[in-house]
GROMACS .gro file of C-alpha atoms in nm:
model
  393
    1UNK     CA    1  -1.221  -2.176  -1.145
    2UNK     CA    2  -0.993  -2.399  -0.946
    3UNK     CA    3  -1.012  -2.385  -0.526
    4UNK     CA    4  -0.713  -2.374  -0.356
    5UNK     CA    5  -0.613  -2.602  -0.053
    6UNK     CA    6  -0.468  -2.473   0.269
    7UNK     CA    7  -0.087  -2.524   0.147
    8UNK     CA    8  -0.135  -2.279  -0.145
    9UNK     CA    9   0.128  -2.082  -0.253
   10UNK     CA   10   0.196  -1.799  -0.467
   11UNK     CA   11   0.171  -1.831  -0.768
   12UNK     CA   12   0.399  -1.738  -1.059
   13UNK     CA   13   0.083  -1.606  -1.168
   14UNK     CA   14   0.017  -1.347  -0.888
   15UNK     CA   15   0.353  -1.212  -0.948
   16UNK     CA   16   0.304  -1.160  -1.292
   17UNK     CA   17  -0.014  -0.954  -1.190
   18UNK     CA   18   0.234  -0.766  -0.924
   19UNK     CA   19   0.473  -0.664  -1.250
   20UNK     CA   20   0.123  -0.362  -1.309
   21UNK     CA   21   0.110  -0.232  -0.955
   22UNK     CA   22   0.492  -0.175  -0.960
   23UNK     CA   23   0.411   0.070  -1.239
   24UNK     CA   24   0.098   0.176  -1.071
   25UNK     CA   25   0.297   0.299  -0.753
   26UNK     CA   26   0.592   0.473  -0.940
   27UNK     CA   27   0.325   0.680  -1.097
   28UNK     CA   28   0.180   0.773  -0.743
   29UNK     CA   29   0.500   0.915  -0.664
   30UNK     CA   30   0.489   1.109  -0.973
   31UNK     CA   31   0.173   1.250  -0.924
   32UNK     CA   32   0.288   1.390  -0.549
   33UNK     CA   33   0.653   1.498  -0.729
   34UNK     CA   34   0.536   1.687  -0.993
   35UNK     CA   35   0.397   1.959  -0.747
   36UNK     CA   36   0.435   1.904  -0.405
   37UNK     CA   37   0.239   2.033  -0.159
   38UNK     CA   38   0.033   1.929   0.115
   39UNK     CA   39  -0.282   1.916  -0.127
   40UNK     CA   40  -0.070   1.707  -0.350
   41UNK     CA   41   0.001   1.482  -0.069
   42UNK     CA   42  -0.337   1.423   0.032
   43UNK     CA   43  -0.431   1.359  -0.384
   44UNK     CA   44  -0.179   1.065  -0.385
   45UNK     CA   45  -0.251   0.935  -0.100
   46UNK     CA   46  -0.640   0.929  -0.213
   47UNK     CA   47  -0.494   0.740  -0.588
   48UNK     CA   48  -0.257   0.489  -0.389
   49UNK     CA   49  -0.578   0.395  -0.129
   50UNK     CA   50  -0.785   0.319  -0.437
   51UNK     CA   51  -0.531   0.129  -0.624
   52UNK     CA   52  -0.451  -0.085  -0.320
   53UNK     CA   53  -0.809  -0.155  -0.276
   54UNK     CA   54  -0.783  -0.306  -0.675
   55UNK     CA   55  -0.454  -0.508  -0.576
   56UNK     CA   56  -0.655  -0.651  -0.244
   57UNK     CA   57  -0.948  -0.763  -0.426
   58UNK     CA   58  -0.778  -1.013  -0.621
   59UNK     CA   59  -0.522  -1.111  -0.373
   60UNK     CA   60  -0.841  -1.199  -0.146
   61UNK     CA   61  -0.978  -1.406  -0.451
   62UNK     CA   62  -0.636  -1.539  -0.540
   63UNK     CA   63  -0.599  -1.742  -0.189
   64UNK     CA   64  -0.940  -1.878  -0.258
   65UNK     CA   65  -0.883  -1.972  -0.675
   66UNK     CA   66  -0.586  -2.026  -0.828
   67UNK     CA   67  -0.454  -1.736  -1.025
   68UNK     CA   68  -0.288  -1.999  -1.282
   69UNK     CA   69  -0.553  -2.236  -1.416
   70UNK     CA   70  -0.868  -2.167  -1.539
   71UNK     CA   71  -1.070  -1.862  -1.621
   72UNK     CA   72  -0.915  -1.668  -1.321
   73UNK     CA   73  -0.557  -1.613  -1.502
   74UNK     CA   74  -0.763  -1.451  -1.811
   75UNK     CA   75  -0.957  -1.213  -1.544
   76UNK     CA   76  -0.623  -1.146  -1.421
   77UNK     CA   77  -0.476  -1.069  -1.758
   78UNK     CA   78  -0.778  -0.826  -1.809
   79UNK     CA   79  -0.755  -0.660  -1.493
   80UNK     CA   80  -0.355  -0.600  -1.579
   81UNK     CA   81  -0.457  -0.427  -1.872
   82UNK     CA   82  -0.722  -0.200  -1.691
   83UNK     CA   83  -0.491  -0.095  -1.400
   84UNK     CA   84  -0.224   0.016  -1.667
   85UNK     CA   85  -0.440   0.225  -1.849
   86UNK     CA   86  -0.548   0.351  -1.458
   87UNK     CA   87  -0.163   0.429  -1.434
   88UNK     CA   88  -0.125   0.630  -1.762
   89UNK     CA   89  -0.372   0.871  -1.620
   90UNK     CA   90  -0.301   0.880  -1.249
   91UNK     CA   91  -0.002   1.171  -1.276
   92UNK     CA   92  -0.246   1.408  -1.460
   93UNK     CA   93  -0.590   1.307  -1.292
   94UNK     CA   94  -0.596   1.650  -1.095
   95UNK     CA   95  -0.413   1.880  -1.349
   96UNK     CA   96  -0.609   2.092  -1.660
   97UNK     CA   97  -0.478   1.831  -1.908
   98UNK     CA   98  -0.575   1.884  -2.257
   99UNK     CA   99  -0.631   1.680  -2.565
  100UNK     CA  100  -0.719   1.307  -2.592
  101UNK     CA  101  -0.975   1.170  -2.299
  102UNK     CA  102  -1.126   1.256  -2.021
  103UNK     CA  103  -0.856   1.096  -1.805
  104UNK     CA  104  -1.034   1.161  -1.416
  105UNK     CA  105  -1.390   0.977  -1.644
  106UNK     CA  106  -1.120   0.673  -1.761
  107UNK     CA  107  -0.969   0.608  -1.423
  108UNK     CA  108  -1.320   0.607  -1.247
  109UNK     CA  109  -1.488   0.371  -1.498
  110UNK     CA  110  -1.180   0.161  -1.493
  111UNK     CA  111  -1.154   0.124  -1.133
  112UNK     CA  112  -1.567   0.059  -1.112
  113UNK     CA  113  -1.476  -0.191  -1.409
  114UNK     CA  114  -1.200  -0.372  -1.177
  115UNK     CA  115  -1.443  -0.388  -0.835
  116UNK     CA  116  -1.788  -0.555  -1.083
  117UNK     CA  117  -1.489  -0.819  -1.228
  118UNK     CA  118  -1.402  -0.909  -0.890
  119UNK     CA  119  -1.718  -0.972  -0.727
  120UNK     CA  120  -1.869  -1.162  -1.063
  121UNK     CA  121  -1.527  -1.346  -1.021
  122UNK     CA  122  -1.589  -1.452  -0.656
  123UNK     CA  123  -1.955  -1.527  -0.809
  124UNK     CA  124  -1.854  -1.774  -1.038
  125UNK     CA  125  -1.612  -1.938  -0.813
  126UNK     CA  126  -1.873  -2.001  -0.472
  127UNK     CA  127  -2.210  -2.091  -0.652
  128UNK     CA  128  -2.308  -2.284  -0.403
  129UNK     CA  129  -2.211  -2.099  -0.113
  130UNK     CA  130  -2.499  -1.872   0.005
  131UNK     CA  131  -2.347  -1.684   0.337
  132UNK     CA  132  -2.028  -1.577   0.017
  133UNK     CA  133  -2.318  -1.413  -0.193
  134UNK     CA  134  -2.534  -1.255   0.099
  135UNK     CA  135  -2.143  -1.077   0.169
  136UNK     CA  136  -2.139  -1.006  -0.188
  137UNK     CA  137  -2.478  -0.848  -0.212
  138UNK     CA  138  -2.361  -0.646   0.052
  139UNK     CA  139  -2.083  -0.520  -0.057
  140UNK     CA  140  -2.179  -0.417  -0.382
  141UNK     CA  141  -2.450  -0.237  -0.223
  142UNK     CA  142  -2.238  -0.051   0.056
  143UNK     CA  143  -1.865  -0.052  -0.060
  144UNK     CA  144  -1.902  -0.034  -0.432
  145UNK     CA  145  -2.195   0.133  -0.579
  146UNK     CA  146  -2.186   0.480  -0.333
  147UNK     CA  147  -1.842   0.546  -0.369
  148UNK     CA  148  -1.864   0.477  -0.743
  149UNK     CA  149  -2.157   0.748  -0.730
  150UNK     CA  150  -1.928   0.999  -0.577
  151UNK     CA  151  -1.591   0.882  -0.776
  152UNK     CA  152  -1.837   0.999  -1.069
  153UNK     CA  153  -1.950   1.270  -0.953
  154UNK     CA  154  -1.617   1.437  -0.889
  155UNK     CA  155  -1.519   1.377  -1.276
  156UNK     CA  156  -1.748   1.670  -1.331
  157UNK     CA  157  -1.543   1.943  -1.093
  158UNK     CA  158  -1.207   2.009  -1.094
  159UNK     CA  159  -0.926   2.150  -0.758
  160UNK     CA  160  -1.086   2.047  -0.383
  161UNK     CA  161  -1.423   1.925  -0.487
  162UNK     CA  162  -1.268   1.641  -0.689
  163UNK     CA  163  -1.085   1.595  -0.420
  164UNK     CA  164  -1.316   1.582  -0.127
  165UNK     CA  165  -1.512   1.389  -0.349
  166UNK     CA  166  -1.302   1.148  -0.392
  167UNK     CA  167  -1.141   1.134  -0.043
  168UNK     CA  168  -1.525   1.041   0.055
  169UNK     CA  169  -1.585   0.763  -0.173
  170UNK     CA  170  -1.249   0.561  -0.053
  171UNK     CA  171  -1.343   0.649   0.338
  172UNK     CA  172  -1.718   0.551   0.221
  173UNK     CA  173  -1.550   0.219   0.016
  174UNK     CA  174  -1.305   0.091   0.337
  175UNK     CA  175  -1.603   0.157   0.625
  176UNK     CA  176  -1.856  -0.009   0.386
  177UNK     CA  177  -1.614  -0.314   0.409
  178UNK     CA  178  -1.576  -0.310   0.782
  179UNK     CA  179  -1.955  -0.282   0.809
  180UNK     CA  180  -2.044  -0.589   0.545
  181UNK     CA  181  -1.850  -0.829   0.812
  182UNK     CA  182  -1.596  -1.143   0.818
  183UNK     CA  183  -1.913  -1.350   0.753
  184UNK     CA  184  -1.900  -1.514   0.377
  185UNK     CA  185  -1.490  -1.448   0.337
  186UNK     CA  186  -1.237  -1.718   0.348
  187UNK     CA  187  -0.831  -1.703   0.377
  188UNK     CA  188  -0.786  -2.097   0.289
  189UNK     CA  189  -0.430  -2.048   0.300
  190UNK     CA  190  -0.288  -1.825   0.564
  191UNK     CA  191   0.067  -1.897   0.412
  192UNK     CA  192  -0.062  -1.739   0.072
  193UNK     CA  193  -0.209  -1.452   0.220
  194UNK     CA  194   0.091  -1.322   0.428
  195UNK     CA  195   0.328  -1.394   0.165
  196UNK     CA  196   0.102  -1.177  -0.105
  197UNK     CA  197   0.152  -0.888   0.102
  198UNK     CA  198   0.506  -0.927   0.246
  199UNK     CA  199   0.551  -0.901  -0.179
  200UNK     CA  200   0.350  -0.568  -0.230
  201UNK     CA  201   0.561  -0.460   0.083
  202UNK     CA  202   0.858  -0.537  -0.141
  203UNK     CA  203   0.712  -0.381  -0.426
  204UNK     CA  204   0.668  -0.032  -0.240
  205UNK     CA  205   1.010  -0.052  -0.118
  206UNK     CA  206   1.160  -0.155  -0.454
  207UNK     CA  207   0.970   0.180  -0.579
  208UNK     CA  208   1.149   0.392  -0.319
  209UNK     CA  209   1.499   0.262  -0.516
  210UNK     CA  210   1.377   0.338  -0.826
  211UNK     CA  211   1.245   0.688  -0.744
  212UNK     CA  212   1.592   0.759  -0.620
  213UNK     CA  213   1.717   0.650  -1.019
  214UNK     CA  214   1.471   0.864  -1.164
  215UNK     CA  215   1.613   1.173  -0.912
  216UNK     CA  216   1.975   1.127  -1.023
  217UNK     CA  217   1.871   1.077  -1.373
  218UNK     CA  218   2.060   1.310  -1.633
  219UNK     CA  219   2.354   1.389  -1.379
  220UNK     CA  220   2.702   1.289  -1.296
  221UNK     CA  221   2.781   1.033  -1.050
  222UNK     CA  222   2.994   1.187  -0.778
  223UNK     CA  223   3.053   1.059  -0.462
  224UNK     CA  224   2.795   1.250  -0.302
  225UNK     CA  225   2.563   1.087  -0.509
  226UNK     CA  226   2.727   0.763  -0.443
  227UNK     CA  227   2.680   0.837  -0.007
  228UNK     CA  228   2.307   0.939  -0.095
  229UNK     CA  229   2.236   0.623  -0.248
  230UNK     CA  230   2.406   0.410   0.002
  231UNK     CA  231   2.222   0.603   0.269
  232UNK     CA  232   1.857   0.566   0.110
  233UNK     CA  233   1.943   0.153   0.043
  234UNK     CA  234   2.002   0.147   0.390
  235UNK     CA  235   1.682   0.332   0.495
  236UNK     CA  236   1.519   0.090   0.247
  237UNK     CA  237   1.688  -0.218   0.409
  238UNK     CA  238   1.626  -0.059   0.765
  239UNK     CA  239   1.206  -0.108   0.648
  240UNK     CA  240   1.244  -0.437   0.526
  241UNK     CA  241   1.441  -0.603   0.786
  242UNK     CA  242   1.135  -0.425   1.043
  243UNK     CA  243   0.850  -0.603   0.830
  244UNK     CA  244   1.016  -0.910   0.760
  245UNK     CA  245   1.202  -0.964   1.096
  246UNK     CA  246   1.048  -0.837   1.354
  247UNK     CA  247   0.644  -0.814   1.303
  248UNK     CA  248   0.534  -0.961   0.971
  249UNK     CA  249   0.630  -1.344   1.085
  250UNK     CA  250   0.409  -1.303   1.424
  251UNK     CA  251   0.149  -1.158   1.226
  252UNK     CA  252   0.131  -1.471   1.012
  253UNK     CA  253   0.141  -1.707   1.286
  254UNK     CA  254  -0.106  -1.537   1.455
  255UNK     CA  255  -0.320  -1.564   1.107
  256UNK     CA  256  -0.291  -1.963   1.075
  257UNK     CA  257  -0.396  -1.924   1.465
  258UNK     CA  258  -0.714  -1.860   1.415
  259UNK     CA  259  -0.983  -1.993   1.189
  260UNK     CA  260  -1.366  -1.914   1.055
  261UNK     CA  261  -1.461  -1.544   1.056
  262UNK     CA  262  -1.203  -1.511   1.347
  263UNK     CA  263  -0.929  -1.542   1.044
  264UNK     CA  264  -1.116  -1.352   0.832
  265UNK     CA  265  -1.134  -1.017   1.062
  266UNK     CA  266  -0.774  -1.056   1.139
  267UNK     CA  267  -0.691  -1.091   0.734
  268UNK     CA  268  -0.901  -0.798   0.719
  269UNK     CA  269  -0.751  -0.577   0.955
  270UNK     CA  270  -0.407  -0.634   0.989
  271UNK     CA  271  -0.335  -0.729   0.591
  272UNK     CA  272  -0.624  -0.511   0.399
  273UNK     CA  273  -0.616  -0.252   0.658
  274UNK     CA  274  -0.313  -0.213   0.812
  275UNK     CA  275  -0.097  -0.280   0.531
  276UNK     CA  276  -0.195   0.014   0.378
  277UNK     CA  277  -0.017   0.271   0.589
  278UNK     CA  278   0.299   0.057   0.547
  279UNK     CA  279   0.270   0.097   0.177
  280UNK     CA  280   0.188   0.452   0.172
  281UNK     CA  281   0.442   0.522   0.427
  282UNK     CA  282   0.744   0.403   0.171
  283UNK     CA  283   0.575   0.607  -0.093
  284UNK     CA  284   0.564   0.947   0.097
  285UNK     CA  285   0.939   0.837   0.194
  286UNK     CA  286   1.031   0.754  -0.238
  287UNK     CA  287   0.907   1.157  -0.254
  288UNK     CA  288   1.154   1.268  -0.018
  289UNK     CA  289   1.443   1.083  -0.157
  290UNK     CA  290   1.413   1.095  -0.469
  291UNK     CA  291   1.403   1.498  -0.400
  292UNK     CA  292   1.753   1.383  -0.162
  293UNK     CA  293   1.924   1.279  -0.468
  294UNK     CA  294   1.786   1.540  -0.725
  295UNK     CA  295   1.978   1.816  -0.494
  296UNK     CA  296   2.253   1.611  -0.401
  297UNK     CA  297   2.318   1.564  -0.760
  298UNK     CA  298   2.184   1.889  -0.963
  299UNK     CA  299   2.526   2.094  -0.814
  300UNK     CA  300   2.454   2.377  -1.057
  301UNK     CA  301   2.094   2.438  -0.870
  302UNK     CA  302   2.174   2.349  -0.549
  303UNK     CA  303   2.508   2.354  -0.270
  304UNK     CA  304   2.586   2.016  -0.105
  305UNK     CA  305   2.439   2.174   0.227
  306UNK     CA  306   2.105   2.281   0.084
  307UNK     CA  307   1.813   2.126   0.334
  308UNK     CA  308   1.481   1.980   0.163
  309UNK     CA  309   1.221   2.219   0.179
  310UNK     CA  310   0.879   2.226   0.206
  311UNK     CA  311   0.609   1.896   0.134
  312UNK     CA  312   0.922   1.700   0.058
  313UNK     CA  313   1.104   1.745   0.403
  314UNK     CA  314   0.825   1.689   0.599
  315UNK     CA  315   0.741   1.382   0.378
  316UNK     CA  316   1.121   1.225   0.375
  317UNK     CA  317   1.025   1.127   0.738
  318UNK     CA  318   0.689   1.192   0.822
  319UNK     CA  319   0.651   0.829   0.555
  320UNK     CA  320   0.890   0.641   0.780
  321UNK     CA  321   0.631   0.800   1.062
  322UNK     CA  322   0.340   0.651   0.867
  323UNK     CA  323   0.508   0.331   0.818
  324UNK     CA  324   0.587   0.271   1.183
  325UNK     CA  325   0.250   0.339   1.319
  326UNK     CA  326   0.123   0.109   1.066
  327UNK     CA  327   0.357  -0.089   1.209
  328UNK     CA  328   0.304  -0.057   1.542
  329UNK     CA  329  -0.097  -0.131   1.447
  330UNK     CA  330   0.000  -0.493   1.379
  331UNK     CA  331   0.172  -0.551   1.660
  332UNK     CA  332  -0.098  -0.467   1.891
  333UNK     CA  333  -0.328  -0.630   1.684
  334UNK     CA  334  -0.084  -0.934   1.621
  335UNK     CA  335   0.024  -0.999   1.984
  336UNK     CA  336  -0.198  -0.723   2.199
  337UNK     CA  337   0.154  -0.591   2.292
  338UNK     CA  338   0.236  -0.211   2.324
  339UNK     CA  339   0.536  -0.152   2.128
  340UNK     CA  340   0.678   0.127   2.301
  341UNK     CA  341   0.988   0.184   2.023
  342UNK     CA  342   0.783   0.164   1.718
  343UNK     CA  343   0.501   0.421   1.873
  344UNK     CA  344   0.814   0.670   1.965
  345UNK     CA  345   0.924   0.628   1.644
  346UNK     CA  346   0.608   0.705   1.479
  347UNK     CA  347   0.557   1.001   1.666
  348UNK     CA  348   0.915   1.129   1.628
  349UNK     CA  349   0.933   1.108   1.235
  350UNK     CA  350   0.563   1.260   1.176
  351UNK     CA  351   0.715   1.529   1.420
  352UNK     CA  352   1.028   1.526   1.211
  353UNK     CA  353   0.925   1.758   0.922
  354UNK     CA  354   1.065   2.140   1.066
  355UNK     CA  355   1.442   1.968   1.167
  356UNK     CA  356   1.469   1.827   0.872
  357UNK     CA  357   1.438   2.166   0.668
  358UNK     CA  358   1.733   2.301   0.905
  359UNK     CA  359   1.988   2.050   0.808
  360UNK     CA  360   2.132   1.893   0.480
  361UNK     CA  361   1.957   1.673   0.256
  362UNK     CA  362   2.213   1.441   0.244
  363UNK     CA  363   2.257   1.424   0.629
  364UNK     CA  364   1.891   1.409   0.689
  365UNK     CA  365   1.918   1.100   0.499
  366UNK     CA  366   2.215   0.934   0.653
  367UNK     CA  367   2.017   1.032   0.996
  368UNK     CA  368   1.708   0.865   0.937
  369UNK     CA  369   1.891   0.556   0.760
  370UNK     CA  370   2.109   0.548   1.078
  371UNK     CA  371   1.773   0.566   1.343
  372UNK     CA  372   1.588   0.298   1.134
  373UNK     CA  373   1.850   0.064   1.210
  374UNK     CA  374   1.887   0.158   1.496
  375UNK     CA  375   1.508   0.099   1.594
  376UNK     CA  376   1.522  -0.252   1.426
  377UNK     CA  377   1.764  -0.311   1.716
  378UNK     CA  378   1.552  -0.190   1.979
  379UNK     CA  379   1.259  -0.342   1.878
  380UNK     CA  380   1.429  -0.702   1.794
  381UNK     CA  381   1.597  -0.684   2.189
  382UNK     CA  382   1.249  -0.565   2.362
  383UNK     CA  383   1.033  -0.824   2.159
  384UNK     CA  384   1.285  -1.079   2.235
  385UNK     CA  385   1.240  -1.009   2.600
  386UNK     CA  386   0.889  -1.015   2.655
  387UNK     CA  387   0.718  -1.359   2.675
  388UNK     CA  388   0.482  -1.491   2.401
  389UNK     CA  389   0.132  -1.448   2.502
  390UNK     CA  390  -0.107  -1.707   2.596
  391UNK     CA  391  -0.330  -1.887   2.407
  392UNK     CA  392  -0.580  -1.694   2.552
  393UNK     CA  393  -0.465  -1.361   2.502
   0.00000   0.00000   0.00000
């Protein structure tokens, strides 16, 4: 195990391990596509938490050890292979599939097998360092064993009880983190950290392109199809240019601000936290349009001004309403500003779901495309006019 210094950077290494989580997401999206319905929702949503709590463990470890030298790149290598098999049987882990394994037993004892590998990992790497393994201790005792108990547990029922199960153990995992502490963590390189998750941002967005692929898959390009993929790259560009322009780069600053367990709670809130909704905010939006450009280009099932329907119009921009509060999270927590346009926004496209079944697919999408840019406006002009805060503050 090799420490890393506080210019670290990422690693070709890290992105490599990204290349699993790219498939890992897609699937997500599956699972929620296949069926959707509020239910189905909720069951990716419960899939995607635990997965990002597998990507976080090891991008925590990877600012700390370098993911290229030593033992860590072969724990990384392993861990790849674990979270694809994880992916093969996330779209059937709450369907009656039958033949071959148990697949809701292989993605529990794969997941429990990812958690041990990262704490022994952060073992090896700290043996000296005593507050590290008190944390450790800790967490394996409160964020790793009792939701692994109840992960288990709901292998053995099927429908809701799987799923409230479940839905306890990751509520049971993230509070068991918040309650272990800052004390024993480290983010040596600030730079490294915010950079790790500005990529999984990417990676989630990236998905939301590919799921609109997979929705005109097998049909003829028209130009209807053409205008529903120009509109969703804009919605996608609309997110990006919000993360990477407006609030991730004061969240990072405000990161390298602060140092000792003061760092730590900050990495842990606004990055393991907070980044969360962000992520499963693009997801819920990939299900909407990638339903967008199914309709827009299946003419023989559907007219040009059929609406979305359902799950799938509430989640085309109820996710852009998830992202934006997660969003608007950061800020706060970045600067201790209200932002007033992000908030709205939030509100508005959680609110959005009942307008959205009352107009065209294709024009819901241009709509929402046109109001994300529109907001990356607003919120650019109103941060811009508000003075940085103190030191203090």
């Amino acid at each position: 195990m090799v420490a890393t210094g506080g210019d670290h950077k990422v690693t070709p290494a890290e992105l490599f391990f990204d290349l699993v989580f790219v498939y890992a997401i897609t699937q997500v999206t599956a699972l929620m596509a296949a069926a959707p319905s509020p239910t189905r929702v909720v069951e990716g949503m419960v899939v995607l938490a635990l997965l990002w709590w597998c990507w976080c463990c090891f991008a925590w470890l990877g600012n700390v050890v370098r993911a290229d030298a030593g033992a860590l790149f072969g724990v990384l290598v392993t861990v790849m292979a674990v979270v694809f098999v994880v992916s093969l049987a996330v779209p059937e882990l709450f369907a009656d599939a039958t033949g071959g394994l148990p697949l809701p037993l292989v993605f529990v004892a794969s997941y429990g097998l990812v958690r041990v590998l990262h704490l022994v990992s952060y073992r090896i790497a700290s043996p000296g360092d005593t507050a590290l393994h008190r944390t450790l201790r800790r967490t394996a005792l409160l964020s790793v064993a009792p939701p692994l108990a109840l992960l288990l547990a709901g292998c053995a029922y099927e429908g809701t009880p799987r799923l409230l199960l479940w839905l306890g153990a990751v509520l049971i995992d993230y509070g068991g983190i918040y309650v272990t502490g800052a004390s024993g963590w480290r983010v040596n390189s600030p730079g490294h950290f915010a950079e790790r998750h500005g990529l999984i941002v990417i990676i989630a967005l990236g998905e939301s392109i590919v799921a609109m692929g997979v929705g005109v898959a097998d049909f003829p390009l028209t130009v209807a199809v053409i205008g529903a993929c120009a509109a969703g790259l804009l919605l996608s560009a609309g997110l990006w240019a919000l993360y990477f322009r407006r609030f991730g780069e004061p969240a990072e600053h405000r990161l390298g601000a602060l140092d000792g367990d003061d760092r730590t709670r900050f990495a842990r809130d606004v990055y393991t936290f907070l980044h969360l909704p962000l992520v499963a905010g693009v997801v819920l939006c990939a299900l909407g349009m990638k339903k967008v450009l199914t309709q827009v280009a299946d003419t023989g099932h559907y007219a040009l001004a059929e609406p979305l329907h359902g799950t799938v119009a509430w989640s085309l921009a109820g996710g852009v309403g998830v992202f934006l509060l997660g969003a608007a999270a950061i800020v706060l927590r970045s600067t201790g500003r209200r932002p007033t346009a992000l908030l709205v926004g939030g509100a508005l496209g959680l609110a959005a779901g009942p307008l959205v079944q009352h107009i065209p697919a294709l024009l819901a999408l241009a709509l929402l495309a046109a109001a994300i840019l529109a907001l990356v406006l607003v919120h650019g002009r109103g941060a811009a006019a508000r003075p940085e805060p103190t030191a203090e503050a």
